[in-house]
Amino acid sequence: MSKRDVMAYYHIWTIGCQMNQADSEQLAAYLEKLGYQYAHEIEKANLIVLNSCVVRQSAENRVLGKLDSLKELKRLSPDTVVALAGCMVDSEVAQLKHRFPHVDLFLKPGQFNELLELAKARTPKAPDSFTISTLSPTAFVTIIEGCNNFCSYCIVPYRRGREKSHPIAELRCQVESLVQRGVKEITLLGQNVDSYGHDLPDKPGLADLFQELNSIERLSRIRFLTSHPKDMSRKLIQAVASLEKVCEHISLPVQAGDDEILQAMGRGYTVQSYRELVEQIRCAIPTVALATDIIVGFPGETEEQFQRTIELLSDLRFDTVHVAAYSPRTGTSAAKKLKEDVPSLEKKRRLQKVEELQSIVASGINARLSGHTLEVLVEGKKKGKWYGRTRTDKLVFFEDEANWLGQLVNIEVKKTSPWALQGSLKSG
Ligand code: SF4
C-alpha cells in the first residue's frame, strides 16, 4: 500500500492578487485541520485546487495551461478531486463544466464549503488539534470582500460581488488567534480597504480597526492593502502616522497620469487630486514608502497621454510600481464600449518604458538606505540567506548561522539594488 493510499494530501496552486493568496492560506488551514497534508508535488495530491485569476489575459492563460495539464493526471487517477476556485468561476458554471469536464468542483472566490464538505467525507481521520505544516510569521487577514467601484476595466466586482466588511470584534479574534500561533505581522486585505466598515452597523472605518488591532500584545506589525485614492481619508492618514504598529507603507494605485484616461477608467479622482493626496501623506508620514499600479495601453491612450503617466511617475518617485498592459475582460464596461486601439507591440513598449524608469527611480531611493540600520521581520531562508521585510516593505537579505525565523532583527544595509537590499546583522 502506498503512502498516498493511507494519507490525504492536498495541493493548492494560486495565481493573482493577495486576496486569492489569503483565500488559499485559509483553505490550507481548514484542510490541515481536517487532517490533510500539503503535497509539494501536484501528482501526489488526492485533492487539487486551482485558485484562479482572470484580472488580466496573461493570468487567465496561465490558468488555462494549468487546467490543461491536469487532464492527463485526472485520466490516470480518476479519484483525485480537482477543483477550480477563484475569479474564473462566474455564474455560468454549466458552461465551465462543459469546457472542463475533468474538473469536479467549481467554487466562487472564497466559497470553499462544498469542497470542505467533500474533504471531510474523504478524510481518514481528523486530528484533534490544529496543525500547520509551515509556520510563517506573517499572515493575510481579509477585512472586506468584494468591491463597489466598477472601474471600467475591472472584472473583480462581477466575480467577487459587492463590498462586505467583517466586524471589528470578529477580526480582533482572528488576529489574536494568529498571534497565539506565532504570527507577528498581519496584512489587512480588501480590494478597497479604505472603504472598510461603511456597511457595518456603527460604520467604523479602517482607522478604528487599526486602533483596535494596535492594542494586541505580541503583534508587531499591521499592514494594509489596497487603498483607493478617492477613499483615503485624513483620519486614516493620521492613524498610520500615529499608531506604532501600523507600517508606513501605502499601496495607492493611480493607474494613469492623464485625466481623460482616468475618467474613462471610472477611477473617481483627477491627477491633481492624486498629487495632493500624495503630498498630504508624505507631509504626515515623512518616512512613508509608496507603491502604485499602472495600466498602459488603455483604449484610446495616446502617446501624449502616456507621457503624462511617465511625468507623474518621475515627479512622485514611488518606491514600487506594478505595471500591466491593458487586456479587455469580458463583461466589463470597457470591453463592451471601448475600442481596443493600442497595438500589443506598442503596449509592450510603454510597459518597458515604465519598468525602465522605475528601475532608475527605485535604485536611487534604495541607494539612499545604504549604511542605515533597518528593522527586518525574518520570513524565511533562500539559497542560504535569511530574508525578510522592513516596515516600508523593502526586501532584505542577510547571512547568519543562527535561526532567525520569525524574529525582528536590525540589519545594517551594505548593498542595494532596485528590488532588494543586502546587509548584515547589527548586534545590540
Ligand atoms: S477599485 Fe476598481 S480596480 Fe480595484 S477592485 Fe474595485 S473595480 Fe477593480
Tab-separated table of C-alpha atoms and ligand atoms in Angstrom:
chain	number	residue	atom	x	y	z
A	1	MET	CA	0.000	0.000	0.000
A	2	SER	CA	1.478	3.384	-0.966
A	3	LYS	CA	1.575	6.351	1.351
A	4	ARG	CA	-0.957	8.089	-0.888
A	5	ASP	CA	-3.493	5.351	-0.094
A	6	VAL	CA	-3.496	5.954	3.630
A	7	MET	CA	-2.963	9.701	3.821
A	8	ALA	CA	-4.958	12.616	2.451
A	9	TYR	CA	-2.839	15.116	0.551
A	10	TYR	CA	-3.804	18.465	-0.899
A	11	HIS	CA	-2.150	20.819	-3.341
A	12	ILE	CA	-3.265	24.394	-3.920
A	13	TRP	CA	-2.000	26.346	-6.917
A	14	THR	CA	-2.643	30.057	-6.607
A	15	ILE	CA	-2.341	32.948	-9.001
A	16	GLY	CA	-3.440	36.575	-8.776
A	17	CYS	CA	-3.895	39.112	-6.022
A	18	GLN	CA	-3.263	38.875	-2.276
A	19	MET	CA	-6.988	38.201	-1.761
A	20	ASN	CA	-6.518	34.932	-3.620
A	21	GLN	CA	-3.406	34.160	-1.589
A	22	ALA	CA	-5.330	34.849	1.608
A	23	ASP	CA	-8.181	32.581	0.471
A	24	SER	CA	-5.679	29.813	-0.323
A	25	GLU	CA	-3.932	30.198	3.048
A	26	GLN	CA	-7.266	29.942	4.812
A	27	LEU	CA	-8.315	26.901	2.782
A	28	ALA	CA	-4.965	25.227	3.545
A	29	ALA	CA	-5.505	25.848	7.262
A	30	TYR	CA	-9.013	24.293	7.098
A	31	LEU	CA	-7.750	21.256	5.169
A	32	GLU	CA	-4.913	20.717	7.634
A	33	LYS	CA	-7.419	20.903	10.433
A	34	LEU	CA	-9.236	18.036	8.705
A	35	GLY	CA	-6.038	16.015	8.658
A	36	TYR	CA	-4.854	16.739	5.128
A	37	GLN	CA	-1.168	17.247	4.460
A	38	TYR	CA	0.382	19.545	1.913
A	39	ALA	CA	1.837	17.775	-1.128
A	40	HIS	CA	4.656	19.685	-2.815
A	41	GLU	CA	4.212	17.627	-5.954
A	42	ILE	CA	0.799	18.007	-7.502
A	43	GLU	CA	0.789	14.344	-8.654
A	44	LYS	CA	0.907	13.183	-5.049
A	45	ALA	CA	-2.257	15.042	-4.006
A	46	ASN	CA	-5.733	13.495	-3.663
A	47	LEU	CA	-7.226	16.956	-3.719
A	48	ILE	CA	-6.067	19.662	-6.101
A	49	VAL	CA	-7.319	23.229	-6.054
A	50	LEU	CA	-6.509	25.823	-8.701
A	51	ASN	CA	-7.251	29.247	-7.234
A	52	SER	CA	-7.640	31.243	-10.420
A	53	CYS	CA	-7.394	34.860	-11.549
A	54	VAL	CA	-8.819	36.444	-14.693
A	55	VAL	CA	-7.927	40.052	-13.970
A	56	ARG	CA	-5.521	40.007	-16.919
A	57	GLN	CA	-5.332	37.864	-20.039
A	58	SER	CA	-1.841	36.654	-19.077
A	59	ALA	CA	-3.141	35.285	-15.754
A	60	GLU	CA	-6.125	33.652	-17.472
A	61	ASN	CA	-3.793	31.975	-19.990
A	62	ARG	CA	-1.731	30.503	-17.166
A	63	VAL	CA	-4.855	29.090	-15.500
A	64	LEU	CA	-5.951	27.546	-18.811
A	65	GLY	CA	-2.496	25.999	-19.233
A	66	LYS	CA	-2.628	24.562	-15.720
A	67	LEU	CA	-6.139	23.181	-16.286
A	68	ASP	CA	-4.950	21.554	-19.468
A	69	SER	CA	-2.002	19.930	-17.719
A	70	LEU	CA	-4.359	18.278	-15.217
A	71	LYS	CA	-6.346	16.380	-17.862
A	72	GLU	CA	-3.861	13.525	-18.046
A	73	LEU	CA	-3.451	13.371	-14.273
A	74	LYS	CA	-7.214	13.073	-13.823
A	75	ARG	CA	-7.397	10.371	-16.519
A	76	LEU	CA	-4.718	8.295	-14.786
A	77	SER	CA	-6.077	8.977	-11.317
A	78	PRO	CA	-9.855	9.493	-11.545
A	79	ASP	CA	-10.311	9.531	-7.726
A	80	THR	CA	-8.286	12.703	-7.408
A	81	VAL	CA	-10.597	15.647	-6.759
A	82	VAL	CA	-9.858	18.624	-8.985
A	83	ALA	CA	-11.424	21.954	-8.018
A	84	LEU	CA	-11.343	25.238	-9.872
A	85	ALA	CA	-11.766	28.187	-7.498
A	86	GLY	CA	-11.413	31.963	-7.710
A	87	CYS	CA	-12.336	34.586	-10.243
A	88	MET	CA	-12.565	32.297	-13.280
A	89	VAL	CA	-15.682	30.813	-11.715
A	90	ASP	CA	-18.627	33.002	-12.665
A	91	SER	CA	-22.353	32.271	-12.590
A	92	GLU	CA	-22.102	30.219	-15.809
A	93	VAL	CA	-20.969	27.039	-14.040
A	94	ALA	CA	-22.733	24.819	-16.599
A	95	GLN	CA	-20.576	26.303	-19.351
A	96	LEU	CA	-17.430	25.790	-17.273
A	97	LYS	CA	-18.410	22.147	-16.657
A	98	HIS	CA	-18.798	21.666	-20.370
A	99	ARG	CA	-15.412	23.294	-21.082
A	100	PHE	CA	-13.521	21.460	-18.342
A	101	PRO	CA	-15.147	18.046	-17.823
A	102	HIS	CA	-12.125	16.819	-15.815
A	103	VAL	CA	-12.856	19.372	-13.080
A	104	ASP	CA	-15.071	18.071	-10.237
A	105	LEU	CA	-15.907	21.286	-8.388
A	106	PHE	CA	-16.311	24.927	-9.336
A	107	LEU	CA	-16.021	27.310	-6.388
A	108	LYS	CA	-16.660	31.045	-6.455
A	109	PRO	CA	-13.991	33.272	-4.817
A	110	GLY	CA	-13.547	32.432	-1.141
A	111	GLN	CA	-16.501	29.976	-1.137
A	112	PHE	CA	-14.998	26.654	-0.147
A	113	ASN	CA	-17.874	24.987	1.732
A	114	GLU	CA	-18.683	22.400	-0.930
A	115	LEU	CA	-15.024	21.406	-1.134
A	116	LEU	CA	-14.644	21.212	2.647
A	117	GLU	CA	-17.728	19.002	2.968
A	118	LEU	CA	-16.281	16.638	0.397
A	119	ALA	CA	-12.829	16.764	2.002
A	120	LYS	CA	-14.362	15.953	5.388
A	121	ALA	CA	-16.173	12.942	3.973
A	122	ARG	CA	-12.937	11.619	2.461
A	123	THR	CA	-10.585	12.284	5.361
A	124	PRO	CA	-9.299	9.115	7.019
A	125	LYS	CA	-9.008	10.784	10.405
A	126	ALA	CA	-9.256	14.357	11.569
A	127	PRO	CA	-6.642	15.304	14.186
A	128	ASP	CA	-7.752	16.812	17.493
A	129	SER	CA	-5.511	19.805	17.342
A	130	PHE	CA	-4.927	22.443	14.743
A	131	THR	CA	-1.704	21.767	12.876
A	132	ILE	CA	0.007	23.893	10.317
A	133	SER	CA	2.810	22.470	8.221
A	134	THR	CA	4.624	25.721	7.585
A	135	LEU	CA	4.600	28.352	10.293
A	136	SER	CA	5.000	31.808	8.887
A	137	PRO	CA	5.430	34.946	10.997
A	138	THR	CA	3.199	36.829	8.559
A	139	ALA	CA	-0.453	36.295	7.628
A	140	PHE	CA	-3.146	37.843	5.479
A	141	VAL	CA	-6.484	38.777	7.012
A	142	THR	CA	-9.356	39.686	4.706
A	143	ILE	CA	-11.306	42.566	6.254
A	144	ILE	CA	-13.620	43.462	3.379
A	145	GLU	CA	-14.763	41.285	0.492
A	146	GLY	CA	-15.824	42.455	-2.955
A	147	CYS	CA	-15.838	45.922	-4.472
A	148	ASN	CA	-18.491	48.557	-5.232
A	149	ASN	CA	-16.401	50.664	-7.579
A	150	PHE	CA	-16.808	49.113	-11.011
A	151	CYS	CA	-13.716	50.655	-12.593
A	152	SER	CA	-14.459	50.225	-16.281
A	153	TYR	CA	-11.653	47.710	-16.954
A	154	CYS	CA	-12.038	45.544	-13.858
A	155	ILE	CA	-13.716	42.154	-13.528
A	156	VAL	CA	-13.446	41.964	-9.731
A	157	PRO	CA	-16.895	43.381	-8.773
A	158	TYR	CA	-18.552	40.888	-11.152
A	159	ARG	CA	-16.723	37.927	-9.658
A	160	ARG	CA	-16.281	38.869	-6.000
A	161	GLY	CA	-19.564	40.743	-5.594
A	162	ARG	CA	-20.376	43.856	-3.558
A	163	GLU	CA	-18.449	45.071	-0.522
A	164	LYS	CA	-18.976	43.198	2.699
A	165	SER	CA	-16.929	44.097	5.776
A	166	HIS	CA	-16.144	41.728	8.621
A	167	PRO	CA	-16.992	43.168	12.067
A	168	ILE	CA	-14.132	44.530	14.172
A	169	ALA	CA	-14.741	42.058	17.037
A	170	GLU	CA	-14.543	39.080	14.664
A	171	LEU	CA	-11.318	40.400	13.121
A	172	ARG	CA	-9.765	41.002	16.540
A	173	CYS	CA	-10.471	37.355	17.463
A	174	GLN	CA	-8.961	36.151	14.201
A	175	VAL	CA	-5.809	38.229	14.657
A	176	GLU	CA	-5.451	37.167	18.313
A	177	SER	CA	-5.563	33.524	17.310
A	178	LEU	CA	-2.936	34.124	14.594
A	179	VAL	CA	-0.718	35.861	17.159
A	180	GLN	CA	-1.097	32.889	19.513
A	181	ARG	CA	0.259	30.714	16.697
A	182	GLY	CA	3.340	32.909	16.350
A	183	VAL	CA	2.265	35.414	13.702
A	184	LYS	CA	3.941	38.806	14.224
A	185	GLU	CA	2.762	40.714	11.187
A	186	ILE	CA	-0.658	40.821	9.599
A	187	THR	CA	-1.717	42.347	6.302
A	188	LEU	CA	-5.314	43.532	6.253
A	189	LEU	CA	-6.745	42.850	2.843
A	190	GLY	CA	-9.502	44.192	0.675
A	191	GLN	CA	-9.934	45.246	-2.940
A	192	ASN	CA	-10.515	48.651	-1.395
A	193	VAL	CA	-9.553	48.617	2.297
A	194	ASP	CA	-10.256	52.326	2.661
A	195	SER	CA	-13.997	51.731	2.368
A	196	TYR	CA	-13.884	49.233	5.247
A	197	GLY	CA	-16.861	49.371	7.612
A	198	HIS	CA	-19.348	51.545	5.719
A	199	ASP	CA	-21.750	48.575	5.561
A	200	LEU	CA	-21.463	47.702	9.290
A	201	PRO	CA	-23.976	48.949	11.917
A	202	ASP	CA	-21.787	51.613	13.585
A	203	LYS	CA	-19.933	52.408	10.374
A	204	PRO	CA	-16.418	52.075	11.796
A	205	GLY	CA	-13.550	52.976	9.481
A	206	LEU	CA	-10.183	51.388	8.793
A	207	ALA	CA	-8.606	53.815	11.293
A	208	ASP	CA	-10.884	52.380	14.032
A	209	LEU	CA	-9.865	48.855	13.105
A	210	PHE	CA	-6.179	49.870	13.268
A	211	GLN	CA	-6.775	51.330	16.720
A	212	GLU	CA	-8.347	48.080	17.921
A	213	LEU	CA	-5.665	45.785	16.496
A	214	ASN	CA	-2.815	48.051	17.589
A	215	SER	CA	-3.596	47.102	21.184
A	216	ILE	CA	-2.998	43.355	20.652
A	217	GLU	CA	0.050	42.313	22.645
A	218	ARG	CA	2.811	40.442	20.796
A	219	LEU	CA	1.515	41.654	17.428
A	220	SER	CA	4.370	43.690	15.967
A	221	ARG	CA	3.182	44.982	12.625
A	222	ILE	CA	-0.034	45.838	10.795
A	223	ARG	CA	-0.046	46.315	7.029
A	224	PHE	CA	-2.982	47.045	4.723
A	225	LEU	CA	-3.713	46.570	1.027
A	226	THR	CA	-5.080	48.081	-1.282
A	227	SER	CA	-6.091	51.708	-0.834
A	228	HIS	CA	-8.222	53.732	-3.238
A	229	PRO	CA	-7.163	57.347	-3.821
A	230	LYS	CA	-10.755	58.574	-3.751
A	231	ASP	CA	-11.444	56.968	-0.354
A	232	MET	CA	-8.279	57.632	1.633
A	233	SER	CA	-9.298	59.943	4.472
A	234	ARG	CA	-7.304	62.371	6.600
A	235	LYS	CA	-8.268	60.292	9.657
A	236	LEU	CA	-6.743	57.201	8.074
A	237	ILE	CA	-3.502	59.009	7.219
A	238	GLN	CA	-3.282	60.281	10.789
A	239	ALA	CA	-3.834	56.761	12.118
A	240	VAL	CA	-0.957	55.410	10.002
A	241	ALA	CA	1.195	58.303	11.211
A	242	SER	CA	0.427	57.848	14.897
A	243	LEU	CA	-0.113	54.125	15.611
A	244	GLU	CA	3.235	52.452	16.197
A	245	LYS	CA	2.298	49.025	14.825
A	246	VAL	CA	0.811	50.289	11.554
A	247	CYS	CA	3.565	50.172	8.956
A	248	GLU	CA	4.399	53.262	6.938
A	249	HIS	CA	3.781	51.609	3.599
A	250	ILE	CA	0.809	52.518	1.408
A	251	SER	CA	-0.266	50.926	-1.837
A	252	LEU	CA	-2.166	53.610	-3.742
A	253	PRO	CA	-2.892	52.639	-7.357
A	254	VAL	CA	-3.069	55.661	-9.662
A	255	GLN	CA	-3.426	53.600	-12.893
A	256	ALA	CA	-2.767	56.541	-15.282
A	257	GLY	CA	-1.372	60.065	-15.327
A	258	ASP	CA	-3.985	61.611	-17.590
A	259	ASP	CA	-7.420	62.901	-16.540
A	260	GLU	CA	-9.278	61.757	-19.654
A	261	ILE	CA	-7.958	58.228	-19.257
A	262	LEU	CA	-8.736	58.254	-15.525
A	263	GLN	CA	-12.270	59.301	-16.345
A	264	ALA	CA	-12.649	56.563	-18.971
A	265	MET	CA	-11.382	54.118	-16.348
A	266	GLY	CA	-14.020	55.392	-13.906
A	267	ARG	CA	-11.488	55.959	-11.147
A	268	GLY	CA	-13.200	58.923	-9.488
A	269	TYR	CA	-10.214	61.258	-8.998
A	270	THR	CA	-8.016	63.572	-11.056
A	271	VAL	CA	-4.248	63.650	-11.447
A	272	GLN	CA	-4.145	66.881	-9.431
A	273	SER	CA	-6.180	65.456	-6.537
A	274	TYR	CA	-3.924	62.378	-6.536
A	275	ARG	CA	-0.802	64.567	-6.393
A	276	GLU	CA	-2.301	66.495	-3.468
A	277	LEU	CA	-3.112	63.281	-1.647
A	278	VAL	CA	0.476	62.047	-2.026
A	279	GLU	CA	1.739	65.389	-0.711
A	280	GLN	CA	-0.588	65.146	2.283
A	281	ILE	CA	0.573	61.575	3.041
A	282	ARG	CA	4.270	62.460	2.737
A	283	CYS	CA	3.810	65.502	4.914
A	284	ALA	CA	2.086	63.484	7.678
A	285	ILE	CA	4.365	60.409	7.357
A	286	PRO	CA	7.797	61.550	6.131
A	287	THR	CA	9.269	58.020	6.133
A	288	VAL	CA	6.387	56.513	4.142
A	289	ALA	CA	7.060	54.182	1.206
A	290	LEU	CA	4.504	54.416	-1.584
A	291	ALA	CA	3.592	51.794	-4.153
A	292	THR	CA	1.328	52.269	-7.146
A	293	ASP	CA	-0.221	50.383	-10.057
A	294	ILE	CA	-0.226	51.500	-13.694
A	295	ILE	CA	-2.156	50.210	-16.690
A	296	VAL	CA	-0.608	51.070	-20.046
A	297	GLY	CA	-2.387	50.919	-23.406
A	298	PHE	CA	-5.899	51.560	-22.081
A	299	PRO	CA	-8.288	52.061	-25.059
A	300	GLY	CA	-7.692	55.478	-26.622
A	301	GLU	CA	-4.445	56.170	-24.715
A	302	THR	CA	-2.341	58.396	-26.986
A	303	GLU	CA	1.421	58.824	-26.781
A	304	GLU	CA	0.873	62.239	-25.214
A	305	GLN	CA	-1.370	60.767	-22.538
A	306	PHE	CA	1.129	58.004	-21.859
A	307	GLN	CA	3.852	60.641	-21.468
A	308	ARG	CA	1.751	62.235	-18.722
A	309	THR	CA	1.912	58.931	-16.838
A	310	ILE	CA	5.700	58.925	-17.246
A	311	GLU	CA	5.810	62.517	-15.997
A	312	LEU	CA	3.722	61.646	-12.940
A	313	LEU	CA	5.939	58.680	-12.095
A	314	SER	CA	9.113	60.784	-12.470
A	315	ASP	CA	7.669	63.525	-10.274
A	316	LEU	CA	6.221	61.379	-7.499
A	317	ARG	CA	9.044	58.808	-7.363
A	318	PHE	CA	7.273	55.756	-5.964
A	319	ASP	CA	9.153	53.038	-4.118
A	320	THR	CA	7.381	50.376	-6.181
A	321	VAL	CA	5.378	50.436	-9.407
A	322	HIS	CA	3.353	47.456	-10.629
A	323	VAL	CA	2.694	47.895	-14.322
A	324	ALA	CA	0.397	45.882	-16.583
A	325	ALA	CA	-0.680	46.140	-20.214
A	326	TYR	CA	-4.430	46.601	-20.635
A	327	SER	CA	-6.322	43.478	-21.681
A	328	PRO	CA	-10.116	43.559	-22.163
A	329	ARG	CA	-12.070	41.454	-19.663
A	330	THR	CA	-15.340	40.108	-20.998
A	331	GLY	CA	-18.327	41.656	-19.257
A	332	THR	CA	-16.637	44.878	-18.128
A	333	SER	CA	-17.875	48.201	-19.471
A	334	ALA	CA	-14.509	48.985	-21.126
A	335	ALA	CA	-14.641	45.681	-23.011
A	336	LYS	CA	-18.235	46.373	-24.082
A	337	LYS	CA	-17.930	50.023	-25.046
A	338	LEU	CA	-14.331	50.935	-25.834
A	339	LYS	CA	-12.371	50.007	-28.915
A	340	GLU	CA	-9.064	48.358	-28.120
A	341	ASP	CA	-6.909	50.519	-30.358
A	342	VAL	CA	-3.417	50.380	-28.863
A	343	PRO	CA	-1.470	47.645	-30.687
A	344	SER	CA	0.079	44.993	-28.453
A	345	LEU	CA	3.630	45.873	-29.510
A	346	GLU	CA	3.010	49.457	-28.506
A	347	LYS	CA	1.599	48.323	-25.152
A	348	LYS	CA	4.746	46.304	-24.630
A	349	ARG	CA	6.935	49.325	-25.449
A	350	ARG	CA	5.040	51.504	-22.970
A	351	LEU	CA	5.261	48.800	-20.322
A	352	GLN	CA	9.020	48.572	-20.786
A	353	LYS	CA	9.335	52.384	-20.588
A	354	VAL	CA	7.597	52.362	-17.212
A	355	GLU	CA	9.763	49.487	-15.988
A	356	GLU	CA	12.977	51.192	-17.126
A	357	LEU	CA	12.027	54.444	-15.432
A	358	GLN	CA	11.008	52.695	-12.230
A	359	SER	CA	14.222	50.744	-12.088
A	360	ILE	CA	16.169	54.052	-12.108
A	361	VAL	CA	13.855	55.657	-9.515
A	362	ALA	CA	13.879	52.650	-7.154
A	363	SER	CA	17.608	52.286	-7.499
A	364	GLY	CA	18.055	55.921	-6.362
A	365	ILE	CA	15.599	55.552	-3.453
A	366	ASN	CA	17.184	52.323	-2.218
A	367	ALA	CA	20.774	53.589	-2.613
A	368	ARG	CA	19.998	56.231	-0.001
A	369	LEU	CA	19.392	53.427	2.511
A	370	SER	CA	22.982	52.241	2.308
A	371	GLY	CA	24.655	52.415	5.729
A	372	HIS	CA	21.308	52.728	7.538
A	373	THR	CA	20.113	50.189	10.090
A	374	LEU	CA	16.615	48.873	9.441
A	375	GLU	CA	14.263	46.631	11.399
A	376	VAL	CA	13.521	43.436	9.466
A	377	LEU	CA	11.000	40.711	10.231
A	378	VAL	CA	12.643	37.467	9.099
A	379	GLU	CA	10.265	35.419	6.925
A	380	GLY	CA	12.475	32.575	5.718
A	381	LYS	CA	15.676	31.390	4.063
A	382	LYS	CA	16.505	31.300	0.354
A	383	LYS	CA	19.749	29.990	-1.144
A	384	GLY	CA	21.466	30.065	2.247
A	385	LYS	CA	20.413	33.628	3.068
A	386	TRP	CA	17.805	34.840	5.510
A	387	TYR	CA	15.250	37.220	4.046
A	388	GLY	CA	12.551	39.481	5.418
A	389	ARG	CA	10.948	42.873	5.019
A	390	THR	CA	11.332	46.285	6.563
A	391	ARG	CA	8.322	48.235	7.807
A	392	THR	CA	8.398	50.011	4.447
A	393	ASP	CA	8.164	46.647	2.645
A	394	LYS	CA	11.747	46.539	1.360
A	395	LEU	CA	13.033	43.026	0.805
A	396	VAL	CA	16.279	42.461	2.752
A	397	PHE	CA	18.754	39.552	2.664
A	398	PHE	CA	21.462	38.704	5.199
A	399	GLU	CA	23.644	35.744	6.119
A	400	ASP	CA	23.944	34.224	9.577
A	401	GLU	CA	24.299	30.758	11.067
A	402	ALA	CA	21.696	31.167	13.850
A	403	ASN	CA	17.971	30.576	13.345
A	404	TRP	CA	16.262	33.961	12.937
A	405	LEU	CA	12.917	32.801	11.514
A	406	GLY	CA	10.088	34.962	12.854
A	407	GLN	CA	12.452	37.355	14.686
A	408	LEU	CA	12.641	41.114	14.375
A	409	VAL	CA	16.301	41.912	13.731
A	410	ASN	CA	18.326	45.036	12.982
A	411	ILE	CA	20.167	44.901	9.698
A	412	GLU	CA	22.787	47.336	8.510
A	413	VAL	CA	22.355	47.864	4.777
A	414	LYS	CA	25.557	47.236	2.825
A	415	LYS	CA	24.393	46.842	-0.767
A	416	THR	CA	21.287	47.984	-2.634
A	417	SER	CA	19.524	47.330	-5.930
A	418	PRO	CA	16.145	48.492	-7.287
A	419	TRP	CA	14.490	45.329	-5.960
A	420	ALA	CA	16.249	44.326	-2.739
A	421	LEU	CA	18.774	45.225	-0.062
A	422	GLN	CA	21.667	43.146	1.280
A	423	GLY	CA	23.002	43.682	4.776
A	424	SER	CA	24.447	42.255	7.938
A	425	LEU	CA	23.138	41.694	11.423
A	426	LYS	CA	23.730	44.516	13.815
A	427	SER	CA	24.219	43.347	17.368
A	428	GLY	CA	22.901	45.156	20.424
B	1	SF4	S1	-11.355	49.563	-7.039
B	1	SF4	FE1	-11.601	49.338	-9.258
B	1	SF4	S2	-9.740	48.204	-9.865
B	1	SF4	FE2	-9.964	47.912	-7.660
B	1	SF4	S3	-11.128	46.004	-7.434
B	1	SF4	FE3	-12.610	47.695	-7.394
B	1	SF4	S4	-13.296	47.880	-9.517
B	1	SF4	FE4	-11.383	46.681	-9.542
